[in-house]
CSV table of C-alpha atoms and ligand atoms in Angstrom, one decimal:
chain,number,residue,atom,x,y,z
K,16,UNK,CA,266.2,71.6,43.4
K,17,UNK,CA,267.3,74.4,41.2
K,18,UNK,CA,264.5,75.9,39.0
K,19,UNK,CA,264.4,76.7,34.7
K,20,UNK,CA,264.5,80.5,33.6
K,21,UNK,CA,260.5,79.0,32.9
K,22,UNK,CA,258.9,78.6,36.4
K,23,UNK,CA,258.2,82.2,36.5
K,24,UNK,CA,254.8,81.5,35.0
K,25,UNK,CA,253.3,79.5,38.3
K,26,UNK,CA,252.7,83.4,38.9
K,27,UNK,CA,250.4,83.7,36.2
K,28,UNK,CA,248.2,81.1,38.6
K,29,UNK,CA,245.5,82.5,40.7
K,30,UNK,CA,243.4,80.7,43.2
K,31,UNK,CA,240.5,80.8,44.9
K,32,UNK,CA,239.5,80.1,48.4
K,33,UNK,CA,236.2,79.1,50.3
K,34,UNK,CA,234.9,82.2,52.6
K,35,UNK,CA,236.0,80.7,56.8
K,36,UNK,CA,233.2,79.4,59.1
K,37,UNK,CA,230.6,78.4,55.6
K,38,UNK,CA,229.4,75.0,54.9
K,39,UNK,CA,230.7,74.2,51.2
K,40,UNK,CA,228.8,72.3,49.1
K,41,UNK,CA,229.6,71.0,45.7
K,42,UNK,CA,226.5,69.4,43.7
K,43,UNK,CA,227.4,67.0,40.9
K,44,UNK,CA,224.6,67.4,38.0
K,45,UNK,CA,224.4,64.4,35.0
K,46,UNK,CA,224.7,66.6,31.5
K,47,UNK,CA,222.2,65.7,28.9
K,48,UNK,CA,220.9,62.7,31.2
K,49,UNK,CA,218.0,63.1,29.2
K,50,UNK,CA,219.5,61.3,26.7
K,51,UNK,CA,221.8,59.5,28.4
K,52,UNK,CA,219.8,58.3,31.0
K,53,UNK,CA,217.2,57.3,26.9
K,54,UNK,CA,219.9,55.9,25.1
K,55,UNK,CA,220.5,53.1,28.7
K,56,UNK,CA,217.2,51.6,28.4
K,57,UNK,CA,216.4,53.7,32.4
K,58,UNK,CA,213.1,52.9,33.3
K,59,UNK,CA,211.0,55.9,33.3
K,60,UNK,CA,210.4,58.1,34.7
K,61,UNK,CA,212.5,56.4,37.9
K,62,UNK,CA,214.9,53.5,37.4
K,63,UNK,CA,215.9,52.2,40.9
K,64,UNK,CA,219.7,50.9,39.5
K,65,UNK,CA,220.5,53.4,37.9
K,66,UNK,CA,220.1,55.8,41.2
K,67,UNK,CA,221.8,53.2,43.5
K,68,UNK,CA,224.7,53.4,40.9
K,69,UNK,CA,224.5,57.8,41.6
K,70,UNK,CA,224.6,56.7,45.7
K,71,UNK,CA,227.5,54.0,45.8
K,72,UNK,CA,229.4,56.6,43.3
K,73,UNK,CA,228.3,59.0,46.1
K,74,UNK,CA,229.5,57.3,48.8
K,75,UNK,CA,233.1,56.5,46.8
K,76,UNK,CA,233.5,60.5,46.9
K,77,UNK,CA,233.2,60.8,50.7
K,78,UNK,CA,235.1,57.9,51.6
K,79,UNK,CA,237.4,60.7,50.5
K,80,UNK,CA,236.7,63.6,51.5
K,81,UNK,CA,236.2,62.6,55.8
K,82,UNK,CA,235.2,65.9,56.2
K,83,UNK,CA,231.7,65.6,53.8
K,84,UNK,CA,229.7,65.5,56.4
K,85,UNK,CA,226.2,63.6,54.5
K,86,UNK,CA,225.7,64.1,50.3
K,87,UNK,CA,221.9,64.8,49.2
K,88,UNK,CA,220.8,62.8,45.8
K,89,UNK,CA,218.2,62.7,43.7
K,90,UNK,CA,217.2,62.1,40.0
K,91,UNK,CA,221.7,63.4,37.8
K,92,UNK,CA,222.4,65.1,41.4
K,93,UNK,CA,224.5,65.0,44.2
K,94,UNK,CA,224.6,67.5,46.5
K,95,UNK,CA,228.3,67.6,48.8
K,96,UNK,CA,228.1,69.5,52.2
K,97,UNK,CA,231.8,70.0,53.6
K,98,UNK,CA,232.2,70.4,57.5
K,99,UNK,CA,232.5,74.6,58.0
K,100,UNK,CA,235.7,74.1,59.8
K,101,UNK,CA,236.9,71.9,56.6
K,102,UNK,CA,240.1,72.9,55.7
K,103,UNK,CA,240.3,70.5,53.0
K,104,UNK,CA,243.1,71.6,50.2
K,105,UNK,CA,243.0,74.7,51.9
K,106,UNK,CA,239.4,75.2,50.9
K,107,UNK,CA,241.0,76.4,47.1
K,108,UNK,CA,237.6,76.6,44.6
K,109,UNK,CA,238.7,75.0,42.2
K,110,UNK,CA,240.7,71.7,43.8
K,111,UNK,CA,237.7,70.8,45.7
K,112,UNK,CA,235.3,71.4,42.5
K,113,UNK,CA,237.6,69.1,40.1
K,114,UNK,CA,238.4,66.6,42.7
K,115,UNK,CA,235.3,65.9,43.8
K,116,UNK,CA,233.2,65.5,40.0
K,117,UNK,CA,236.2,63.4,38.6
K,118,UNK,CA,235.9,61.5,41.4
K,119,UNK,CA,232.8,61.1,41.4
K,120,UNK,CA,232.0,60.7,37.5
K,121,UNK,CA,235.3,57.7,37.1
K,122,UNK,CA,233.6,55.7,40.4
K,123,UNK,CA,230.2,56.4,38.6
K,124,UNK,CA,231.8,54.8,35.5
K,125,UNK,CA,234.3,52.6,37.5
K,126,UNK,CA,230.7,50.9,39.3
K,127,UNK,CA,228.3,50.8,35.9
K,128,UNK,CA,228.9,47.4,35.2
K,129,UNK,CA,228.0,45.9,39.0
K,130,UNK,CA,224.0,48.6,38.9
K,131,UNK,CA,223.2,48.2,34.9
K,132,UNK,CA,223.2,45.2,33.0
K,133,UNK,CA,223.3,46.7,29.4
K,134,UNK,CA,226.6,47.8,28.4
K,135,UNK,CA,227.9,51.6,28.8
K,136,UNK,CA,227.6,52.6,25.4
K,137,UNK,CA,229.2,56.5,25.4
K,138,UNK,CA,231.2,58.4,28.2
K,139,UNK,CA,229.0,60.0,31.4
K,140,UNK,CA,230.1,63.9,32.4
K,141,UNK,CA,228.0,66.2,34.8
K,142,UNK,CA,229.1,69.2,35.9
K,143,UNK,CA,229.8,70.7,39.1
K,144,UNK,CA,229.5,74.2,41.5
K,145,UNK,CA,230.5,75.1,44.9
K,146,UNK,CA,228.3,76.9,46.5
K,147,UNK,CA,229.2,78.3,50.0
K,148,UNK,CA,226.9,78.6,53.3
K,149,UNK,CA,227.6,80.5,56.6
K,150,UNK,CA,224.7,79.6,58.5
K,151,UNK,CA,222.2,76.3,59.5
K,152,UNK,CA,219.4,77.9,58.0
K,153,UNK,CA,220.8,79.1,54.9
K,154,UNK,CA,222.3,74.8,54.8
K,155,UNK,CA,218.8,72.8,55.7
K,156,UNK,CA,216.9,76.2,53.7
K,157,UNK,CA,219.4,74.8,50.7
K,158,UNK,CA,218.7,70.8,51.1
K,159,UNK,CA,214.5,72.0,51.5
K,160,UNK,CA,214.8,73.2,48.3
K,161,UNK,CA,216.6,70.4,46.9
K,162,UNK,CA,214.2,67.4,47.9
K,163,UNK,CA,211.5,70.2,47.1
K,164,UNK,CA,212.4,70.1,43.7
K,165,UNK,CA,212.9,66.2,44.0
K,166,UNK,CA,209.2,66.5,45.1
K,167,UNK,CA,207.8,68.5,42.7
K,168,UNK,CA,209.8,66.9,40.1
K,169,UNK,CA,208.6,63.4,40.7
K,170,UNK,CA,204.6,64.0,40.9
K,171,UNK,CA,204.3,65.4,38.0
K,172,UNK,CA,206.7,62.7,36.1
K,173,UNK,CA,204.7,59.3,37.9
K,174,UNK,CA,201.7,61.6,36.8
K,175,UNK,CA,202.9,61.8,32.9
K,176,UNK,CA,204.4,58.1,32.8
K,177,UNK,CA,201.0,56.7,34.6
K,178,UNK,CA,199.3,58.2,32.0
K,179,UNK,CA,201.7,57.5,29.2
K,180,UNK,CA,202.1,54.3,30.5
K,181,UNK,CA,199.2,52.7,31.9
K,182,UNK,CA,196.3,55.1,30.7
K,183,UNK,CA,197.6,54.7,26.8
K,184,UNK,CA,197.8,57.8,26.1
K,185,UNK,CA,199.9,59.9,23.8
K,186,UNK,CA,202.5,61.9,25.8
K,187,UNK,CA,201.1,65.1,24.6
K,188,UNK,CA,197.4,63.7,26.0
K,189,UNK,CA,199.3,64.2,29.1
K,190,UNK,CA,201.0,66.7,28.6
K,191,UNK,CA,197.6,68.6,28.4
K,192,UNK,CA,195.6,67.2,31.2
K,193,UNK,CA,198.4,68.0,33.5
K,194,UNK,CA,198.2,71.1,32.2
K,195,UNK,CA,197.9,73.4,35.4
K,196,UNK,CA,197.2,71.4,37.7
K,197,UNK,CA,198.1,71.5,41.2
K,198,UNK,CA,198.8,68.7,43.6
K,199,UNK,CA,195.8,67.8,45.2
K,200,UNK,CA,194.7,67.2,41.2
K,201,UNK,CA,197.8,65.1,39.8
K,202,UNK,CA,197.4,63.0,43.1
K,203,UNK,CA,193.4,62.4,41.7
K,204,UNK,CA,194.7,62.2,38.5
K,205,UNK,CA,196.8,59.2,39.0
K,206,UNK,CA,194.6,58.0,41.3
K,207,UNK,CA,191.2,57.5,39.3
K,208,UNK,CA,192.8,57.0,35.6
K,209,UNK,CA,196.1,55.2,36.1
K,210,UNK,CA,195.0,53.2,39.4
K,211,UNK,CA,198.6,54.8,40.6
K,212,UNK,CA,198.4,55.9,44.9
K,213,UNK,CA,201.4,58.3,45.1
K,214,UNK,CA,201.3,57.5,48.7
K,215,UNK,CA,202.4,54.5,48.0
K,216,UNK,CA,205.0,55.2,46.0
K,217,UNK,CA,209.2,54.2,46.8
K,218,UNK,CA,210.1,56.8,49.5
K,219,UNK,CA,213.5,56.6,47.0
K,220,UNK,CA,212.0,58.1,43.9
K,221,UNK,CA,209.6,60.9,46.6
K,222,UNK,CA,212.1,61.5,49.0
K,223,UNK,CA,215.8,61.9,47.1
K,224,UNK,CA,218.4,59.8,49.0
K,225,UNK,CA,220.5,61.6,52.5
K,226,UNK,CA,223.7,59.1,52.3
K,227,UNK,CA,225.6,59.7,56.7
K,228,UNK,CA,228.3,58.3,58.0
K,229,UNK,CA,227.3,55.9,60.4
K,230,UNK,CA,230.1,52.9,62.3
K,231,UNK,CA,229.4,49.4,62.9
K,232,UNK,CA,231.9,47.1,64.7
K,233,UNK,CA,234.4,45.6,62.9
K,234,UNK,CA,234.2,42.0,63.6
K,235,UNK,CA,235.3,41.4,67.7
K,236,UNK,CA,237.5,43.8,68.7
K,237,UNK,CA,236.6,47.2,69.7
K,238,UNK,CA,236.8,49.6,66.7
K,239,UNK,CA,234.8,50.4,63.6
K,240,UNK,CA,234.1,50.2,59.9
K,241,UNK,CA,232.9,53.4,58.6
K,242,UNK,CA,229.4,53.1,56.5
K,243,UNK,CA,227.8,55.1,54.1
K,244,UNK,CA,224.1,54.2,54.8
K,245,UNK,CA,221.1,55.9,52.3
K,246,UNK,CA,218.2,57.0,54.0
K,247,UNK,CA,214.3,57.7,51.8
K,248,UNK,CA,213.1,60.2,54.3
K,249,UNK,CA,212.1,63.9,54.7
K,250,UNK,CA,214.6,66.2,55.3
K,251,UNK,CA,212.5,69.0,55.2
K,252,UNK,CA,211.3,68.8,59.0
K,253,UNK,CA,213.2,69.1,61.6
K,254,UNK,CA,213.3,65.1,63.3
K,255,UNK,CA,216.2,64.4,60.6
K,256,UNK,CA,218.2,67.0,62.0
K,257,UNK,CA,217.6,66.4,65.3
K,258,UNK,CA,218.5,63.0,64.8
K,259,UNK,CA,221.3,63.9,62.6
K,260,UNK,CA,223.1,66.5,64.8
K,261,UNK,CA,225.8,65.3,63.7
K,262,UNK,CA,225.6,66.3,60.0
K,263,UNK,CA,226.2,70.2,61.2
K,264,UNK,CA,228.8,69.5,63.6
K,265,UNK,CA,231.5,67.9,63.6
K,266,UNK,CA,232.5,68.4,67.2
K,267,UNK,CA,230.4,65.2,67.6
K,268,UNK,CA,230.7,62.0,66.9
K,269,UNK,CA,229.2,59.4,64.8
K,270,UNK,CA,226.9,56.8,65.6
K,271,UNK,CA,227.2,53.0,66.0
K,272,UNK,CA,224.4,51.2,63.7
K,273,UNK,CA,224.3,47.8,64.7
K,274,UNK,CA,222.8,46.0,61.6
K,275,UNK,CA,223.6,47.7,58.2
K,276,UNK,CA,220.7,46.7,55.4
K,277,UNK,CA,221.0,45.1,51.7
K,278,UNK,CA,220.2,48.7,50.1
K,279,UNK,CA,223.1,49.7,52.7
K,280,UNK,CA,225.2,47.2,51.5
K,281,UNK,CA,225.6,47.8,48.1
K,282,UNK,CA,226.8,51.3,48.5
K,283,UNK,CA,228.6,50.8,51.5
K,284,UNK,CA,231.0,48.0,49.6
K,285,UNK,CA,234.5,50.3,48.8
K,286,UNK,CA,236.0,51.1,46.0
K,287,UNK,CA,239.8,51.5,47.4
K,288,UNK,CA,239.1,47.7,49.2
K,289,UNK,CA,238.4,46.2,45.4
K,290,UNK,CA,241.1,47.6,44.1
K,291,UNK,CA,244.1,47.5,47.7
K,292,UNK,CA,243.7,46.6,50.6
K,293,UNK,CA,247.4,47.5,51.7
K,294,UNK,CA,245.4,51.5,52.0
K,295,UNK,CA,243.6,50.2,55.1
K,296,UNK,CA,246.3,50.7,57.5
K,297,UNK,CA,246.9,54.7,56.2
K,298,UNK,CA,243.0,55.1,57.5
K,299,UNK,CA,243.2,56.8,61.0
K,300,UNK,CA,240.1,58.6,61.1
K,301,UNK,CA,239.5,60.6,64.4
K,302,UNK,CA,236.1,59.3,64.6
K,303,UNK,CA,237.1,55.6,64.7
K,304,UNK,CA,238.5,56.4,68.3
K,305,UNK,CA,235.7,54.7,70.5
K,306,UNK,CA,237.1,56.6,73.7
K,307,UNK,CA,236.6,59.9,71.1
K,308,UNK,CA,233.1,58.7,70.5
K,309,UNK,CA,232.2,58.0,74.2
K,310,UNK,CA,233.1,61.2,75.6
K,311,UNK,CA,231.2,62.8,73.2
K,312,UNK,CA,228.5,60.9,73.1
K,313,UNK,CA,224.6,62.8,74.4
K,314,UNK,CA,226.2,67.1,74.1
K,315,UNK,CA,223.6,66.0,70.9
K,316,UNK,CA,221.1,68.8,71.3
K,317,UNK,CA,220.0,69.8,67.7
K,318,UNK,CA,221.4,72.0,65.5
K,319,UNK,CA,224.3,74.1,65.6
K,320,UNK,CA,224.5,77.7,64.2
G,28,GTP,P1,221.5,69.4,32.1
G,28,GTP,O1,221.8,68.8,32.9
G,28,GTP,O2,221.2,70.6,31.7
G,28,GTP,O3,222.6,68.9,31.1
G,28,GTP,O4,220.3,68.2,30.8
G,28,GTP,P2,219.8,67.1,30.9
G,28,GTP,O5,219.1,66.6,30.2
G,28,GTP,O6,221.4,66.3,32.3
G,28,GTP,O7,218.2,67.5,32.4
G,28,GTP,P3,218.2,67.2,34.3
G,28,GTP,O8,219.3,67.6,34.8
G,28,GTP,O9,217.5,69.1,34.2
G,28,GTP,O10,217.5,66.8,34.4
G,28,GTP,C1,217.7,65.2,34.1
G,28,GTP,C2,217.3,65.1,33.2
G,28,GTP,O11,217.8,63.4,33.9
G,28,GTP,C3,215.6,64.1,33.3
G,28,GTP,O12,214.7,64.8,32.7
G,28,GTP,C4,215.2,62.8,33.2
G,28,GTP,O13,215.1,62.7,31.6
G,28,GTP,C5,216.7,61.6,33.0
G,28,GTP,N1,217.1,61.2,34.9
G,28,GTP,C6,217.5,61.6,35.6
G,28,GTP,N2,216.9,60.5,36.6
G,28,GTP,C7,215.9,59.3,35.9
G,28,GTP,C8,215.5,57.7,35.8
G,28,GTP,O14,216.1,57.6,36.5
G,28,GTP,N3,214.8,57.6,34.8
G,28,GTP,C9,214.8,57.9,33.6
G,28,GTP,N4,213.9,57.4,32.3
G,28,GTP,N5,215.3,59.5,33.4
G,28,GTP,C10,215.8,60.2,34.5
G,29,MG,MG1,221.6,66.8,34.1
């Protein structure tokens, strides 16, 4: 095709690329969600439906990018981890960042009505950043940092709103009571003043959500569907990583799961299936090949560097 005389302006474009061999993490975070959650009547300190909607939007992103091995979310944020050997968009930073962020945001809006029974009053937006981590330790420490953040905030918020909602304190009083307290003191305040045993609080709120891939049998045949399973578990200790070595090593196969629970079903429903069934045929993913899947089994021995 003949080039126009204006074509030269292309030369002004510049592209950044992610460093090779690094895990690529994209984190999206709700912009002004303090105001957004207030305006939309979210339950304080945690709104279960709102959190499930976040997971649903994250699962839509994972479905689009097969190279995302897991995603961790808490409060108004979600972090997506791309395999360190991914060649998605030739590792172009702006492209990865912008597509992940816009797909997450549009999915959040698209599925709003399925999770929240109140009208969406104005369009939410999310900021996004991209960070590269060269080692497994760096990546795991990043995930630990986000889960520790969830824990610290949730402990404070549960105590704060317990004092306000259950003990009738004003927000100012609650703030004063909690000022300078350490973790064990917050536990005690909740137990004595609000009749809350923090250990019995919902794992979704205490741990956040780790979305991982699993395969489930598709009917009677030997083919599989990929599902995105929300786990509300500890990701700081080794147990989770030892049980899911495929997250850190893309050569390993996605585990097969026998059944999916109700919460998983909510996250699992596919955007594309709702809109257009014909796209199904184009999805030939490496993990759906049962021969390959069986071949690599049992090599899974912990994390890799
Ligand atoms: P920016 O991210 O800087 O734009 O500010 P932000 O207002 O989004 O605050 P930030 O991201 O630091 O924190 C998230 C905020 O979202 C929390 O402080 C809460 O006010 C709100 N939020 C997140 N999840 C929930 C929820 O489940 N229920 C309620 N009521 N609020 C929530
Ligand atoms: Mg925010």
